[in-house]
Amino acid sequence: MYSYIATLHGKSRLTVSAVAVFTLVVTLTITVVWQHYQHQERIEQLVEKEAIIVDQRDQINELLVELDHQGQDVIELEGNVSLASELLADNNLTVNLLNEKLEQLLEDNADKDAALRLMKLDYQRNLSKERSKGKARIRSSEHALAQEREALALQEANVNSKMGDVDDWEKKKAEFDKLYASSALEVENEKRIDKLMAQFNHLRVDLNVVNECDKDYLYRYNEAKSVLNHIRTFIQKYEMKQEYYFFVISNDSQITSQNRKICFKD
């Protein structure tokens, strides 16, 4: 009985040991499998992370390349900006110099215009004086001519009353007619010249200035030249008094000098 119990007890101990061993083996197996699974999962995570790192590294390289290109563009732009700044400084200097020259030219033109106005005023005054003197001479000539006519008429009356010598009377009459015709022609010529001079002054042009942009002024300018040429020809043809040449010479000097061309529209 004792041995049977001992045998049972031994079997029981073996069974417990076997169960324990089995449990241990199962536990170890599960542990190994679990560790292998975790290790495999970590490897996959590492692979994914490495792939992410590689992708990020590629992106970083691309960004570095782009950054390098942008840096080169920035350097080029800075060079262009520097060049543009230099050009702008040169242009500003040139503009300042041109402005100074323009101001000087405007001052010079203002002085020249003032001098020209004074010359015109002096010329007009002198011309007015000369015309007044000319008119006074004409009136004096007309008065003298009237006196000559009276004297000649008296002589003619005496000749007619005497009729002593017809040939002498005819000769004196012819001389009288010639003198009268010459004096009358001179008076008529002077009146004609006065009208032409008045026509010239009425055109109101300065022969020293050509306004190329004013058609009306150009028409009056050319007409004034034509009138002046007519006056010159008329004076030369009838060999008139020297005082009339002053008018022609003073205006001729403006035509023959270098004309100042302007462009101004009203």
CSV table of C-alpha atoms in Angstrom, one decimal:
chain,number,residue,atom,x,y,z
A,1,MET,CA,0.0,0.0,0.0
A,2,TYR,CA,2.8,2.3,0.9
A,3,SER,CA,4.6,1.5,-2.4
A,4,TYR,CA,1.5,2.1,-4.3
A,5,ILE,CA,1.1,5.4,-2.7
A,6,ALA,CA,4.7,6.2,-3.3
A,7,THR,CA,4.3,5.2,-6.9
A,8,LEU,CA,1.4,7.5,-7.3
A,9,HIS,CA,3.2,10.2,-5.6
A,10,GLY,CA,6.1,9.8,-7.9
A,11,LYS,CA,3.9,9.9,-11.0
A,12,SER,CA,2.2,12.9,-9.6
A,13,ARG,CA,5.6,14.6,-9.2
A,14,LEU,CA,6.5,13.7,-12.8
A,15,THR,CA,3.3,15.0,-14.1
A,16,VAL,CA,3.8,18.3,-12.3
A,17,SER,CA,7.3,18.5,-13.6
A,18,ALA,CA,6.1,17.8,-17.2
A,19,VAL,CA,3.5,20.4,-16.9
A,20,ALA,CA,6.0,22.8,-15.5
A,21,VAL,CA,8.4,22.1,-18.3
A,22,PHE,CA,5.7,22.3,-20.9
A,23,THR,CA,4.6,25.6,-19.5
A,24,LEU,CA,8.2,26.9,-19.5
A,25,VAL,CA,8.7,25.8,-23.1
A,26,VAL,CA,5.4,27.4,-24.2
A,27,THR,CA,6.4,30.6,-22.3
A,28,LEU,CA,9.8,30.6,-23.9
A,29,THR,CA,8.4,29.9,-27.3
A,30,ILE,CA,5.8,32.7,-26.9
A,31,THR,CA,8.6,35.0,-25.6
A,32,VAL,CA,10.9,34.2,-28.5
A,33,VAL,CA,8.0,34.6,-31.0
A,34,TRP,CA,7.0,37.9,-29.4
A,35,GLN,CA,10.6,39.2,-29.4
A,36,HIS,CA,11.0,38.1,-33.0
A,37,TYR,CA,7.8,39.9,-33.9
A,38,GLN,CA,8.9,43.0,-32.1
A,39,HIS,CA,12.3,42.8,-33.7
A,40,GLN,CA,10.8,42.4,-37.1
A,41,GLU,CA,8.5,45.3,-36.4
A,42,ARG,CA,11.4,47.4,-35.3
A,43,ILE,CA,13.3,46.5,-38.5
A,44,GLU,CA,10.3,47.5,-40.6
A,45,GLN,CA,10.1,50.8,-38.6
A,46,LEU,CA,13.8,51.3,-39.1
A,47,VAL,CA,13.5,50.6,-42.9
A,48,GLU,CA,10.6,53.1,-43.1
A,49,LYS,CA,12.5,55.7,-41.1
A,50,GLU,CA,15.6,55.1,-43.3
A,51,ALA,CA,13.4,55.6,-46.4
A,52,ILE,CA,11.9,58.8,-44.8
A,53,ILE,CA,15.4,60.0,-44.0
A,54,VAL,CA,16.6,59.2,-47.5
A,55,ASP,CA,13.6,61.0,-49.0
A,56,GLN,CA,14.2,64.0,-46.7
A,57,ARG,CA,17.9,64.0,-47.6
A,58,ASP,CA,17.0,64.1,-51.3
A,59,GLN,CA,14.6,67.0,-50.6
A,60,ILE,CA,17.3,68.8,-48.6
A,61,ASN,CA,19.7,68.3,-51.5
A,62,GLU,CA,17.2,69.7,-53.9
A,63,LEU,CA,16.5,72.6,-51.6
A,64,LEU,CA,20.3,73.2,-51.3
A,65,VAL,CA,20.6,73.2,-55.1
A,66,GLU,CA,17.7,75.6,-55.4
A,67,LEU,CA,19.1,77.7,-52.6
A,68,ASP,CA,22.4,77.8,-54.5
A,69,HIS,CA,20.7,78.9,-57.7
A,70,GLN,CA,18.8,81.5,-55.8
A,71,GLY,CA,22.0,82.7,-54.2
A,72,GLN,CA,23.5,83.1,-57.7
A,73,ASP,CA,20.4,85.0,-58.8
A,74,VAL,CA,20.7,87.2,-55.8
A,75,ILE,CA,24.4,87.9,-56.5
A,76,GLU,CA,23.5,88.7,-60.2
A,77,LEU,CA,20.6,91.0,-59.1
A,78,GLU,CA,22.9,92.7,-56.6
A,79,GLY,CA,25.3,93.3,-59.5
A,80,ASN,CA,22.5,94.6,-61.7
A,81,VAL,CA,21.3,96.9,-58.9
A,82,SER,CA,24.8,98.2,-58.3
A,83,LEU,CA,25.2,98.9,-62.1
A,84,ALA,CA,21.8,100.5,-62.2
A,85,SER,CA,22.7,102.7,-59.2
A,86,GLU,CA,25.9,103.8,-61.0
A,87,LEU,CA,24.0,104.5,-64.2
A,88,LEU,CA,21.3,106.4,-62.2
A,89,ALA,CA,24.0,108.5,-60.5
A,90,ASP,CA,25.6,109.2,-63.9
A,91,ASN,CA,22.2,110.2,-65.4
A,92,ASN,CA,21.5,112.4,-62.4
A,93,LEU,CA,24.8,114.1,-62.9
A,94,THR,CA,24.2,114.6,-66.6
A,95,VAL,CA,20.7,115.9,-65.9
A,96,ASN,CA,22.1,118.4,-63.4
A,97,LEU,CA,24.7,119.6,-65.9
A,98,LEU,CA,22.0,119.9,-68.6
A,99,ASN,CA,19.8,121.9,-66.2
A,100,GLU,CA,22.6,124.2,-65.4
A,101,LYS,CA,23.3,124.7,-69.1
A,102,LEU,CA,19.6,125.3,-69.8
A,103,GLU,CA,19.4,127.9,-67.0
A,104,GLN,CA,22.5,129.7,-68.4
A,105,LEU,CA,21.0,129.6,-72.0
A,106,LEU,CA,17.7,131.0,-70.7
A,107,GLU,CA,19.6,133.8,-68.9
A,108,ASP,CA,21.7,134.5,-72.0
A,109,ASN,CA,18.5,134.5,-74.2
A,110,ALA,CA,16.8,136.8,-71.8
A,111,ASP,CA,19.7,139.2,-72.0
A,112,LYS,CA,19.8,139.0,-75.8
A,113,ASP,CA,16.0,139.5,-76.0
A,114,ALA,CA,16.3,142.6,-73.7
A,115,ALA,CA,19.1,144.0,-75.9
A,116,LEU,CA,17.1,143.2,-79.0
A,117,ARG,CA,14.1,145.0,-77.7
A,118,LEU,CA,16.2,148.1,-76.9
A,119,MET,CA,17.7,148.0,-80.4
A,120,LYS,CA,14.2,147.7,-81.9
A,121,LEU,CA,13.0,150.7,-79.8
A,122,ASP,CA,16.0,152.7,-80.9
A,123,TYR,CA,15.5,151.7,-84.5
A,124,GLN,CA,11.8,152.6,-84.4
A,125,ARG,CA,12.6,156.0,-82.8
A,126,ASN,CA,15.2,156.7,-85.3
A,127,LEU,CA,12.9,155.6,-88.1
A,128,SER,CA,10.1,157.7,-86.8
A,129,LYS,CA,12.5,160.7,-86.6
A,130,GLU,CA,13.7,160.1,-90.2
A,131,ARG,CA,10.2,159.7,-91.5
A,132,SER,CA,9.2,163.0,-89.7
A,133,LYS,CA,12.2,164.7,-91.3
A,134,GLY,CA,11.3,163.2,-94.7
A,135,LYS,CA,7.8,164.3,-94.5
A,136,ALA,CA,9.0,167.8,-93.5
A,137,ARG,CA,11.3,167.8,-96.5
A,138,ILE,CA,8.4,166.7,-98.7
A,139,ARG,CA,6.2,169.5,-97.4
A,140,SER,CA,9.1,171.9,-97.9
A,141,SER,CA,9.6,170.6,-101.4
A,142,GLU,CA,5.9,170.9,-102.2
A,143,HIS,CA,6.0,174.5,-100.8
A,144,ALA,CA,9.1,175.3,-102.9
A,145,LEU,CA,7.4,173.6,-105.9
A,146,ALA,CA,4.3,175.7,-105.4
A,147,GLN,CA,6.5,178.8,-105.3
A,148,GLU,CA,8.3,177.7,-108.4
A,149,ARG,CA,5.0,177.1,-110.1
A,150,GLU,CA,3.9,180.6,-109.2
A,151,ALA,CA,7.2,182.0,-110.4
A,152,LEU,CA,6.9,180.0,-113.6
A,153,ALA,CA,3.3,181.0,-114.0
A,154,LEU,CA,4.4,184.7,-113.6
A,155,GLN,CA,7.2,184.2,-116.1
A,156,GLU,CA,4.7,182.5,-118.5
A,157,ALA,CA,2.3,185.4,-118.1
A,158,ASN,CA,5.1,187.8,-118.9
A,159,VAL,CA,6.1,185.8,-121.9
A,160,ASN,CA,2.6,185.6,-123.1
A,161,SER,CA,2.2,189.3,-122.6
A,162,LYS,CA,5.3,190.1,-124.4
A,163,MET,CA,5.2,187.3,-127.0
A,164,GLY,CA,8.4,189.0,-128.2
A,165,ASP,CA,10.1,185.8,-129.0
A,166,VAL,CA,8.0,182.7,-129.7
A,167,ASP,CA,10.9,180.4,-129.9
A,168,ASP,CA,12.3,181.6,-126.6
A,169,TRP,CA,8.9,181.3,-125.0
A,170,GLU,CA,8.5,177.7,-126.3
A,171,LYS,CA,11.9,176.8,-125.0
A,172,LYS,CA,11.2,178.2,-121.5
A,173,LYS,CA,7.8,176.4,-121.5
A,174,ALA,CA,9.5,173.1,-122.4
A,175,GLU,CA,12.0,173.6,-119.6
A,176,PHE,CA,9.2,174.5,-117.2
A,177,ASP,CA,7.2,171.4,-118.2
A,178,LYS,CA,10.3,169.3,-117.8
A,179,LEU,CA,11.1,170.8,-114.4
A,180,TYR,CA,7.5,170.4,-113.3
A,181,ALA,CA,7.3,166.9,-114.5
A,182,SER,CA,10.5,166.0,-112.7
A,183,SER,CA,9.4,167.6,-109.5
A,184,ALA,CA,6.0,166.1,-109.7
A,185,LEU,CA,7.5,162.7,-110.4
A,186,GLU,CA,9.9,163.0,-107.4
A,187,VAL,CA,7.0,163.9,-105.1
A,188,GLU,CA,4.9,161.0,-106.4
A,189,ASN,CA,7.9,158.6,-106.0
A,190,GLU,CA,8.4,159.8,-102.4
A,191,LYS,CA,4.7,159.2,-101.7
A,192,ARG,CA,4.9,155.7,-103.2
A,193,ILE,CA,8.0,154.9,-101.1
A,194,ASP,CA,6.1,156.2,-98.0
A,195,LYS,CA,3.2,153.9,-98.8
A,196,LEU,CA,5.6,150.9,-99.3
A,197,MET,CA,7.4,151.6,-96.0
A,198,ALA,CA,4.0,151.9,-94.2
A,199,GLN,CA,3.0,148.6,-95.8
A,200,PHE,CA,6.2,147.0,-94.6
A,201,ASN,CA,5.8,148.2,-91.0
A,202,HIS,CA,2.2,147.1,-91.0
A,203,LEU,CA,3.3,143.5,-91.5
A,204,ARG,CA,4.9,143.6,-88.1
A,205,VAL,CA,7.8,141.1,-88.6
A,206,ASP,CA,11.3,140.9,-87.4
A,207,LEU,CA,13.5,139.9,-90.4
A,208,ASN,CA,16.1,138.6,-88.0
A,209,VAL,CA,13.7,136.0,-86.5
A,210,VAL,CA,12.0,133.2,-88.5
A,211,ASN,CA,9.1,131.5,-86.7
A,212,GLU,CA,8.9,128.2,-88.6
A,213,CYS,CA,5.8,127.0,-86.8
A,214,ASP,CA,3.5,130.0,-87.5
A,215,LYS,CA,2.2,129.9,-91.1
A,216,ASP,CA,0.7,133.4,-90.9
A,217,TYR,CA,4.0,134.8,-89.6
A,218,LEU,CA,5.9,133.0,-92.4
A,219,TYR,CA,3.5,134.5,-95.0
A,220,ARG,CA,4.0,138.0,-93.6
A,221,TYR,CA,7.7,137.4,-93.3
A,222,ASN,CA,8.0,136.5,-97.0
A,223,GLU,CA,5.7,139.4,-98.0
A,224,ALA,CA,7.9,141.8,-96.0
A,225,LYS,CA,11.0,140.6,-97.8
A,226,SER,CA,9.1,141.1,-101.2
A,227,VAL,CA,8.0,144.6,-100.2
A,228,LEU,CA,11.6,145.5,-99.1
A,229,ASN,CA,13.0,144.2,-102.4
A,230,HIS,CA,10.4,146.3,-104.2
A,231,ILE,CA,11.5,149.4,-102.2
A,232,ARG,CA,15.1,148.7,-103.0
A,233,THR,CA,14.4,148.3,-106.7
A,234,PHE,CA,12.2,151.4,-106.8
A,235,ILE,CA,14.9,153.6,-105.1
A,236,GLN,CA,17.6,152.4,-107.4
A,237,LYS,CA,15.5,152.8,-110.5
A,238,TYR,CA,14.5,156.5,-109.8
A,239,GLU,CA,17.8,157.4,-108.0
A,240,MET,CA,16.0,158.7,-105.0
A,241,LYS,CA,17.4,160.6,-102.0
A,242,GLN,CA,20.0,158.8,-99.9
A,243,GLU,CA,17.9,159.0,-96.7
A,244,TYR,CA,15.6,156.3,-98.1
A,245,TYR,CA,18.6,153.9,-98.4
A,246,PHE,CA,18.8,153.8,-94.5
A,247,PHE,CA,15.5,152.0,-94.3
A,248,VAL,CA,16.6,149.4,-96.9
A,249,ILE,CA,20.1,148.9,-95.5
A,250,SER,CA,18.9,148.5,-91.9
A,251,ASN,CA,16.5,145.8,-92.9
A,252,ASP,CA,18.8,144.2,-95.4
A,253,SER,CA,21.4,143.7,-92.6
A,254,GLN,CA,18.8,141.6,-90.7
A,255,ILE,CA,18.1,139.3,-93.7
A,256,THR,CA,21.8,138.8,-94.6
A,257,SER,CA,22.8,138.0,-91.0
A,258,GLN,CA,22.3,134.6,-89.5
A,259,ASN,CA,18.5,134.2,-88.9
A,260,ARG,CA,17.4,133.1,-85.5
A,261,LYS,CA,14.9,130.3,-86.1
A,262,ILE,CA,12.2,129.6,-83.5
A,263,CYS,CA,9.1,127.5,-83.3
A,264,PHE,CA,6.2,129.2,-81.5
A,265,LYS,CA,2.5,128.9,-82.0
A,266,ASP,CA,-0.1,131.3,-80.5
